[in-house]
Structure formats: C-alpha cells, structure tokens
PDB file of C-alpha atoms in Angstrom:
ATOM      1  CA  MET U1132      32.062 -20.771  53.236  1.00  0.00           C
ATOM      2  CA  ASP U1133      32.716 -20.688  49.356  1.00  0.00           C
ATOM      3  CA  LEU U1134      31.570 -17.321  48.258  1.00  0.00           C
ATOM      4  CA  HIS U1135      31.692 -18.258  44.516  1.00  0.00           C
ATOM      5  CA  HIS U1136      29.573 -21.454  45.225  1.00  0.00           C
ATOM      6  CA  ASP U1137      26.995 -19.289  47.363  1.00  0.00           C
ATOM      7  CA  LEU U1138      26.635 -16.557  44.874  1.00  0.00           C
ATOM      8  CA  SER U1139      26.236 -19.390  41.964  1.00  0.00           C
ATOM      9  CA  GLU U1140      23.405 -20.886  43.826  1.00  0.00           C
ATOM     10  CA  MET U1141      21.849 -17.570  44.687  1.00  0.00           C
ATOM     11  CA  LEU U1142      22.013 -16.594  40.923  1.00  0.00           C
ATOM     12  CA  ALA U1143      20.570 -19.948  39.824  1.00  0.00           C
ATOM     13  CA  ALA U1144      17.716 -19.643  42.252  1.00  0.00           C
ATOM     14  CA  MET U1145      16.924 -16.096  40.975  1.00  0.00           C
ATOM     15  CA  ARG U1146      17.107 -17.322  37.219  1.00  0.00           C
ATOM     16  CA  THR U1147      14.837 -20.162  38.174  1.00  0.00           C
ATOM     17  CA  ARG U1148      12.249 -17.739  39.640  1.00  0.00           C
ATOM     18  CA  ILE U1149      12.407 -15.199  36.626  1.00  0.00           C
ATOM     19  CA  LYS U1150      12.213 -18.109  34.269  1.00  0.00           C
ATOM     20  CA  GLU U1151       9.079 -19.533  35.883  1.00  0.00           C
ATOM     21  CA  GLN U1152       7.334 -16.140  36.478  1.00  0.00           C
ATOM     22  CA  TYR U1153       8.197 -14.300  33.288  1.00  0.00           C
ATOM     23  CA  ASN U1154       9.466 -17.057  30.956  1.00  0.00           C
ATOM     24  CA  ARG U1155      12.638 -15.239  30.284  1.00  0.00           C
ATOM     25  CA  VAL U1156      16.435 -15.571  30.995  1.00  0.00           C
ATOM     26  CA  VAL U1157      18.167 -12.254  31.517  1.00  0.00           C
ATOM     27  CA  PRO U1158      21.673 -11.143  32.250  1.00  0.00           C
ATOM     28  CA  THR U1159      23.044 -11.150  35.826  1.00  0.00           C
ATOM     29  CA  GLY U1160      22.460  -7.329  36.040  1.00  0.00           C
ATOM     30  CA  GLU U1161      19.042  -7.499  35.369  1.00  0.00           C
ATOM     31  CA  LEU U1162      18.551 -10.160  38.018  1.00  0.00           C
ATOM     32  CA  LEU U1163      20.202  -8.176  40.744  1.00  0.00           C
ATOM     33  CA  PHE U1164      18.913  -4.731  39.992  1.00  0.00           C
ATOM     34  CA  ASP U1165      15.329  -3.393  39.414  1.00  0.00           C
ATOM     35  CA  ARG U1166      15.071  -1.443  36.141  1.00  0.00           C
ATOM     36  CA  PHE U1167      12.094   0.883  37.747  1.00  0.00           C
ATOM     37  CA  SER U1168      14.487   1.757  40.672  1.00  0.00           C
ATOM     38  CA  LYS U1169      17.337   2.845  38.019  1.00  0.00           C
ATOM     39  CA  ALA U1170      14.964   4.983  36.317  1.00  0.00           C
ATOM     40  CA  LYS U1171      14.007   6.665  39.577  1.00  0.00           C
ATOM     41  CA  GLU U1172      17.538   7.166  40.454  1.00  0.00           C
ATOM     42  CA  LEU U1173      18.006   8.824  37.081  1.00  0.00           C
ATOM     43  CA  GLY U1174      15.207  11.115  37.469  1.00  0.00           C
ATOM     44  CA  ALA U1175      12.945   9.542  35.144  1.00  0.00           C
ATOM     45  CA  GLY U1176       9.118  10.117  35.341  1.00  0.00           C
ATOM     46  CA  GLU U1177       6.307   7.949  36.938  1.00  0.00           C
ATOM     47  CA  GLY U1178       6.014   4.407  35.458  1.00  0.00           C
ATOM     48  CA  SER U1179       9.403   4.506  33.601  1.00  0.00           C
ATOM     49  CA  SER U1180      12.048   1.664  33.505  1.00  0.00           C
ATOM     50  CA  VAL U1181      15.674   1.520  32.293  1.00  0.00           C
ATOM     51  CA  TYR U1182      17.364  -1.641  32.186  1.00  0.00           C
ATOM     52  CA  ASP U1183      20.554  -2.176  34.168  1.00  0.00           C
ATOM     53  CA  SER U1184      22.561  -2.686  30.961  1.00  0.00           C
ATOM     54  CA  ALA U1185      21.600   0.687  29.521  1.00  0.00           C
ATOM     55  CA  LEU U1186      24.404   3.299  29.373  1.00  0.00           C
ATOM     56  CA  VAL U1187      23.171   6.770  30.438  1.00  0.00           C
ATOM     57  CA  LEU U1188      25.825   9.585  30.158  1.00  0.00           C
ATOM     58  CA  GLY U1189      25.141  13.358  31.103  1.00  0.00           C
ATOM     59  CA  ASP U1190      22.172  15.390  30.783  1.00  0.00           C
ATOM     60  CA  VAL U1191      19.466  12.888  29.965  1.00  0.00           C
ATOM     61  CA  SER U1192      15.854  13.646  30.933  1.00  0.00           C
ATOM     62  CA  ILE U1193      13.273  10.812  30.799  1.00  0.00           C
ATOM     63  CA  GLY U1194       9.578  11.484  30.676  1.00  0.00           C
ATOM     64  CA  ASP U1195       6.738   9.323  32.122  1.00  0.00           C
ATOM     65  CA  HIS U1196       5.857   5.536  30.979  1.00  0.00           C
ATOM     66  CA  VAL U1197       9.421   5.373  29.055  1.00  0.00           C
ATOM     67  CA  TRP U1198      10.538   1.977  28.569  1.00  0.00           C
ATOM     68  CA  VAL U1199      14.407   1.979  27.779  1.00  0.00           C
ATOM     69  CA  GLY U1200      15.502  -1.549  26.703  1.00  0.00           C
ATOM     70  CA  PRO U1201      18.606  -3.481  27.354  1.00  0.00           C
ATOM     71  CA  ASN U1202      21.889  -2.573  25.944  1.00  0.00           C
ATOM     72  CA  THR U1203      21.021   0.982  24.918  1.00  0.00           C
ATOM     73  CA  VAL U1204      23.302   4.084  24.996  1.00  0.00           C
ATOM     74  CA  LEU U1205      21.626   7.395  25.888  1.00  0.00           C
ATOM     75  CA  ASP U1206      24.455   9.979  25.410  1.00  0.00           C
ATOM     76  CA  GLY U1207      23.732  13.411  26.863  1.00  0.00           C
ATOM     77  CA  PHE U1208      27.250  14.106  27.810  1.00  0.00           C
ATOM     78  CA  HIS U1209      27.962  16.640  25.230  1.00  0.00           C
ATOM     79  CA  ALA U1210      24.405  18.276  24.927  1.00  0.00           C
ATOM     80  CA  LYS U1211      20.836  17.716  26.216  1.00  0.00           C
ATOM     81  CA  LEU U1212      19.063  14.316  25.416  1.00  0.00           C
ATOM     82  CA  SER U1213      15.378  14.883  26.108  1.00  0.00           C
ATOM     83  CA  ILE U1214      12.712  11.802  25.954  1.00  0.00           C
ATOM     84  CA  GLY U1215       9.184  12.568  26.258  1.00  0.00           C
ATOM     85  CA  ASN U1216       6.222  10.589  27.749  1.00  0.00           C
ATOM     86  CA  TRP U1217       5.092   7.108  26.652  1.00  0.00           C
ATOM     87  CA  VAL U1218       8.445   6.455  24.580  1.00  0.00           C
ATOM     88  CA  ALA U1219       9.823   2.730  23.868  1.00  0.00           C
ATOM     89  CA  ILE U1220      13.433   2.866  23.057  1.00  0.00           C
ATOM     90  CA  GLY U1221      14.304  -0.861  21.893  1.00  0.00           C
ATOM     91  CA  ALA U1222      17.340  -2.946  22.818  1.00  0.00           C
ATOM     92  CA  GLY U1223      20.574  -1.793  21.362  1.00  0.00           C
ATOM     93  CA  VAL U1224      19.397   1.665  20.462  1.00  0.00           C
ATOM     94  CA  CYS U1225      22.323   4.420  20.545  1.00  0.00           C
ATOM     95  CA  ILE U1226      21.119   8.222  20.840  1.00  0.00           C
ATOM     96  CA  TYR U1227      24.087  10.508  20.463  1.00  0.00           C
ATOM     97  CA  THR U1228      24.508  14.093  21.340  1.00  0.00           C
ATOM     98  CA  HIS U1229      28.028  14.059  19.752  1.00  0.00           C
ATOM     99  CA  ASP U1230      29.841  12.981  16.665  1.00  0.00           C
ATOM    100  CA  SER U1231      33.846  12.909  16.442  1.00  0.00           C
ATOM    101  CA  SER U1232      34.178  11.500  12.941  1.00  0.00           C
ATOM    102  CA  LYS U1233      35.619  14.763  11.536  1.00  0.00           C
ATOM    103  CA  HIS U1234      37.819  15.270  14.356  1.00  0.00           C
ATOM    104  CA  TYR U1235      39.279  11.769  14.129  1.00  0.00           C
ATOM    105  CA  LEU U1236      39.279  11.756  10.118  1.00  0.00           C
ATOM    106  CA  SER U1237      41.329  15.000  10.142  1.00  0.00           C
ATOM    107  CA  GLY U1238      43.868  14.018  12.551  1.00  0.00           C
ATOM    108  CA  GLY U1239      42.518  16.251  15.132  1.00  0.00           C
ATOM    109  CA  LYS U1240      42.414  19.368  12.798  1.00  0.00           C
ATOM    110  CA  ASP U1241      38.526  19.588  12.672  1.00  0.00           C
ATOM    111  CA  GLY U1242      36.222  19.700  15.509  1.00  0.00           C
ATOM    112  CA  SER U1243      33.545  17.444  16.942  1.00  0.00           C
ATOM    113  CA  VAL U1244      29.837  18.102  16.792  1.00  0.00           C
ATOM    114  CA  ALA U1245      27.715  18.430  19.720  1.00  0.00           C
ATOM    115  CA  ALA U1246      23.809  19.190  19.579  1.00  0.00           C
ATOM    116  CA  PRO U1247      20.827  18.393  21.615  1.00  0.00           C
ATOM    117  CA  VAL U1248      18.572  15.514  20.602  1.00  0.00           C
ATOM    118  CA  SER U1249      14.739  15.445  21.403  1.00  0.00           C
ATOM    119  CA  ILE U1250      12.364  12.489  21.225  1.00  0.00           C
ATOM    120  CA  GLY U1251       8.632  13.504  21.322  1.00  0.00           C
ATOM    121  CA  ASN U1252       5.725  11.863  23.213  1.00  0.00           C
ATOM    122  CA  CYS U1253       4.052   8.600  22.126  1.00  0.00           C
ATOM    123  CA  THR U1254       7.208   7.333  19.913  1.00  0.00           C
ATOM    124  CA  MET U1255       8.624   4.020  19.313  1.00  0.00           C
ATOM    125  CA  ILE U1256      12.458   3.891  18.456  1.00  0.00           C
ATOM    126  CA  GLY U1257      13.003   0.169  17.007  1.00  0.00           C
ATOM    127  CA  THR U1258      15.844  -2.060  17.971  1.00  0.00           C
ATOM    128  CA  LEU U1259      19.418  -1.159  17.095  1.00  0.00           C
ATOM    129  CA  ALA U1260      18.335   2.279  15.628  1.00  0.00           C
ATOM    130  CA  ILE U1261      20.909   4.983  15.942  1.00  0.00           C
ATOM    131  CA  ILE U1262      20.196   8.652  16.381  1.00  0.00           C
ATOM    132  CA  ASN U1263      22.581  11.278  15.427  1.00  0.00           C
ATOM    133  CA  PRO U1264      23.202  14.500  17.201  1.00  0.00           C
ATOM    134  CA  GLY U1265      20.991  17.474  16.709  1.00  0.00           C
ATOM    135  CA  ILE U1266      18.109  15.577  15.607  1.00  0.00           C
ATOM    136  CA  THR U1267      14.359  16.035  16.898  1.00  0.00           C
ATOM    137  CA  ILE U1268      11.878  13.161  16.365  1.00  0.00           C
ATOM    138  CA  GLY U1269       8.425  14.352  16.632  1.00  0.00           C
ATOM    139  CA  ASP U1270       5.351  12.948  18.463  1.00  0.00           C
ATOM    140  CA  HIS U1271       3.568   9.722  17.517  1.00  0.00           C
ATOM    141  CA  CYS U1272       6.478   8.621  15.433  1.00  0.00           C
ATOM    142  CA  LEU U1273       7.759   4.993  14.508  1.00  0.00           C
ATOM    143  CA  VAL U1274      11.430   4.538  13.780  1.00  0.00           C
ATOM    144  CA  GLY U1275      11.943   1.240  12.466  1.00  0.00           C
ATOM    145  CA  ALA U1276      14.721  -1.171  13.581  1.00  0.00           C
ATOM    146  CA  HIS U1277      18.325  -0.573  12.398  1.00  0.00           C
ATOM    147  CA  CYS U1278      17.675   2.801  11.197  1.00  0.00           C
ATOM    148  CA  LEU U1279      20.231   5.536  10.828  1.00  0.00           C
ATOM    149  CA  VAL U1280      18.297   8.603  11.899  1.00  0.00           C
ATOM    150  CA  ASN U1281      20.256  11.583  10.550  1.00  0.00           C
ATOM    151  CA  GLN U1282      17.447  14.053   9.791  1.00  0.00           C
ATOM    152  CA  ASP U1283      14.555  15.362  11.746  1.00  0.00           C
ATOM    153  CA  VAL U1284      11.415  13.220  11.816  1.00  0.00           C
ATOM    154  CA  PRO U1285       8.261  15.006  11.763  1.00  0.00           C
ATOM    155  CA  ASP U1286       5.308  14.284  14.014  1.00  0.00           C
ATOM    156  CA  GLY U1287       3.353  11.173  13.115  1.00  0.00           C
ATOM    157  CA  SER U1288       6.032   9.695  10.753  1.00  0.00           C
ATOM    158  CA  ILE U1289       7.146   6.241  10.157  1.00  0.00           C
ATOM    159  CA  VAL U1290      10.700   6.104   8.990  1.00  0.00           C
ATOM    160  CA  VAL U1291      12.911   3.125   8.100  1.00  0.00           C
ATOM    161  CA  GLY U1292      16.297   2.511   6.447  1.00  0.00           C
ATOM    162  CA  VAL U1293      19.850   3.870   6.304  1.00  0.00           C
ATOM    163  CA  PRO U1294      19.709   6.558   6.234  1.00  0.00           C
ATOM    164  CA  ALA U1295      16.157   6.961   7.613  1.00  0.00           C
ATOM    165  CA  ARG U1296      13.418   7.933   5.212  1.00  0.00           C
ATOM    166  CA  VAL U1297       9.605   8.523   5.641  1.00  0.00           C
ATOM    167  CA  VAL U1298       7.769   5.627   4.389  1.00  0.00           C
ATOM    168  CA  GLY U1299       4.244   6.249   6.103  1.00  0.00           C
ATOM    169  CA  ARG U1300       2.500   8.153   8.851  1.00  0.00           C
ATOM    170  CA  VAL U1301       0.844   7.232  12.026  1.00  0.00           C
ATOM    171  CA  GLU U1302      -2.835   8.230  12.365  1.00  0.00           C
ATOM    172  CA  ILE U1303      -4.568   8.385  15.791  1.00  0.00           C
ATOM    173  CA  SER U1304      -8.479   8.055  15.700  1.00  0.00           C
ATOM    174  CA  ASP U1305     -10.771   9.919  17.868  1.00  0.00           C
ATOM    175  CA  ASP U1306     -11.111   6.672  20.048  1.00  0.00           C
ATOM    176  CA  GLY U1307      -7.173   6.429  20.540  1.00  0.00           C
ATOM    177  CA  THR U1308      -6.644   3.531  18.188  1.00  0.00           C
ATOM    178  CA  VAL U1309      -3.554   3.717  15.689  1.00  0.00           C
ATOM    179  CA  ASP U1310      -3.431   2.897  12.132  1.00  0.00           C
ATOM    180  CA  PHE U1311      -0.396   2.992   9.865  1.00  0.00           C
ATOM    181  CA  VAL U1312      -0.799   4.565   6.525  1.00  0.00           C
ATOM    182  CA  TRP U1313       1.949   3.703   4.032  1.00  0.00           C
ATOM    183  CA  VAL U1314       3.280   5.991   1.355  1.00  0.00           C
ATOM    184  CA  THR U1315       2.933   4.315  -2.081  1.00  0.00           C
TER     185      THR U1315
END
C-alpha cells in the first residue's frame, strides 16, 4: 500500500469532481474541508461560510449569510472583531484589532495598539483590503479592493484608495435594489 499514491489519486478525483461541478480548481484544504462546517465550528450565523485557508484568531463574531473568502485574516486576538449579517469579505482581506508598529519602531519603548473592529450589515469588503484596529464600517458599505481603511466608514459609503476615502454612496430603493451614486 502506497499512501502517497492513494492520497494523490483521491485528491485528483476530488479535483476532477469540483472542476466538473463548479468549473474551479481549489487548494487541497478547500477540497478536504467544508467552508460551511468551518463557519459553524466558529459559531457563525446561518448560511455563513469561511474558507479553510482563512486565519481566524481570538474573539471573532460572524453574523448570518457572511462569506469569508480564501486567504483572509480575521484577527480578534487583541480585541473583539464583530461582523454583521450579509457581509462579503473578499479574498486576501486582513482585518486587524492590533497594531504593533510603534512598539517595533521604538525598539519596544512604545506600546502596541489594540482596539475592536466592527463591520456593519449588508457590507462588502473588496479583495486585499486592510482594515486597521479601532475601525467601524457601517451598514450598506462598499470597500474597494486594495483599500487601507484607517478611519471609520459611515453607513452607505463607497470607499477606495490608500488611505481609503469616500467616493460615493450606496442607495437602497424601496424595492431593495441598489444604486451607486458617485461623488463628483
């Protein structure tokens, strides 16, 4: 019995099934572990999923219908990280409740910062965005890809850039459809 050979064949069969069913090729961990089960293990709400490659540390609460993409960091190790309902957190997003920059830059003479982070309901955090400690992102917000969010984001805001700045607003009509209104 060749364990390596058997495991390789099993993984190849799983990759083929996922490729045929969903037209995607995923890392081995994603083949072996169900993202909905991981979310349940973390105490996330109904209908939420957390990719196996997501690093989740400390006190993180995840609401209903939250999608946490691959290769994300949800750091609630130093303070609470709260994620509302109907939130999408894109691939590679890093949300931190601590910052040790001053500690290391001062040779250990200055302290680290630790502060809670809150993400509101019906919000989307774009791929590779970074959320700093102490930030509150409101409801119905769109945070663009590659943003550095270092200040609070009011309800209904669209933010982009490094550092993130408001470039528009999200408007929800009576029938529930969404419009983006851009600042000129």
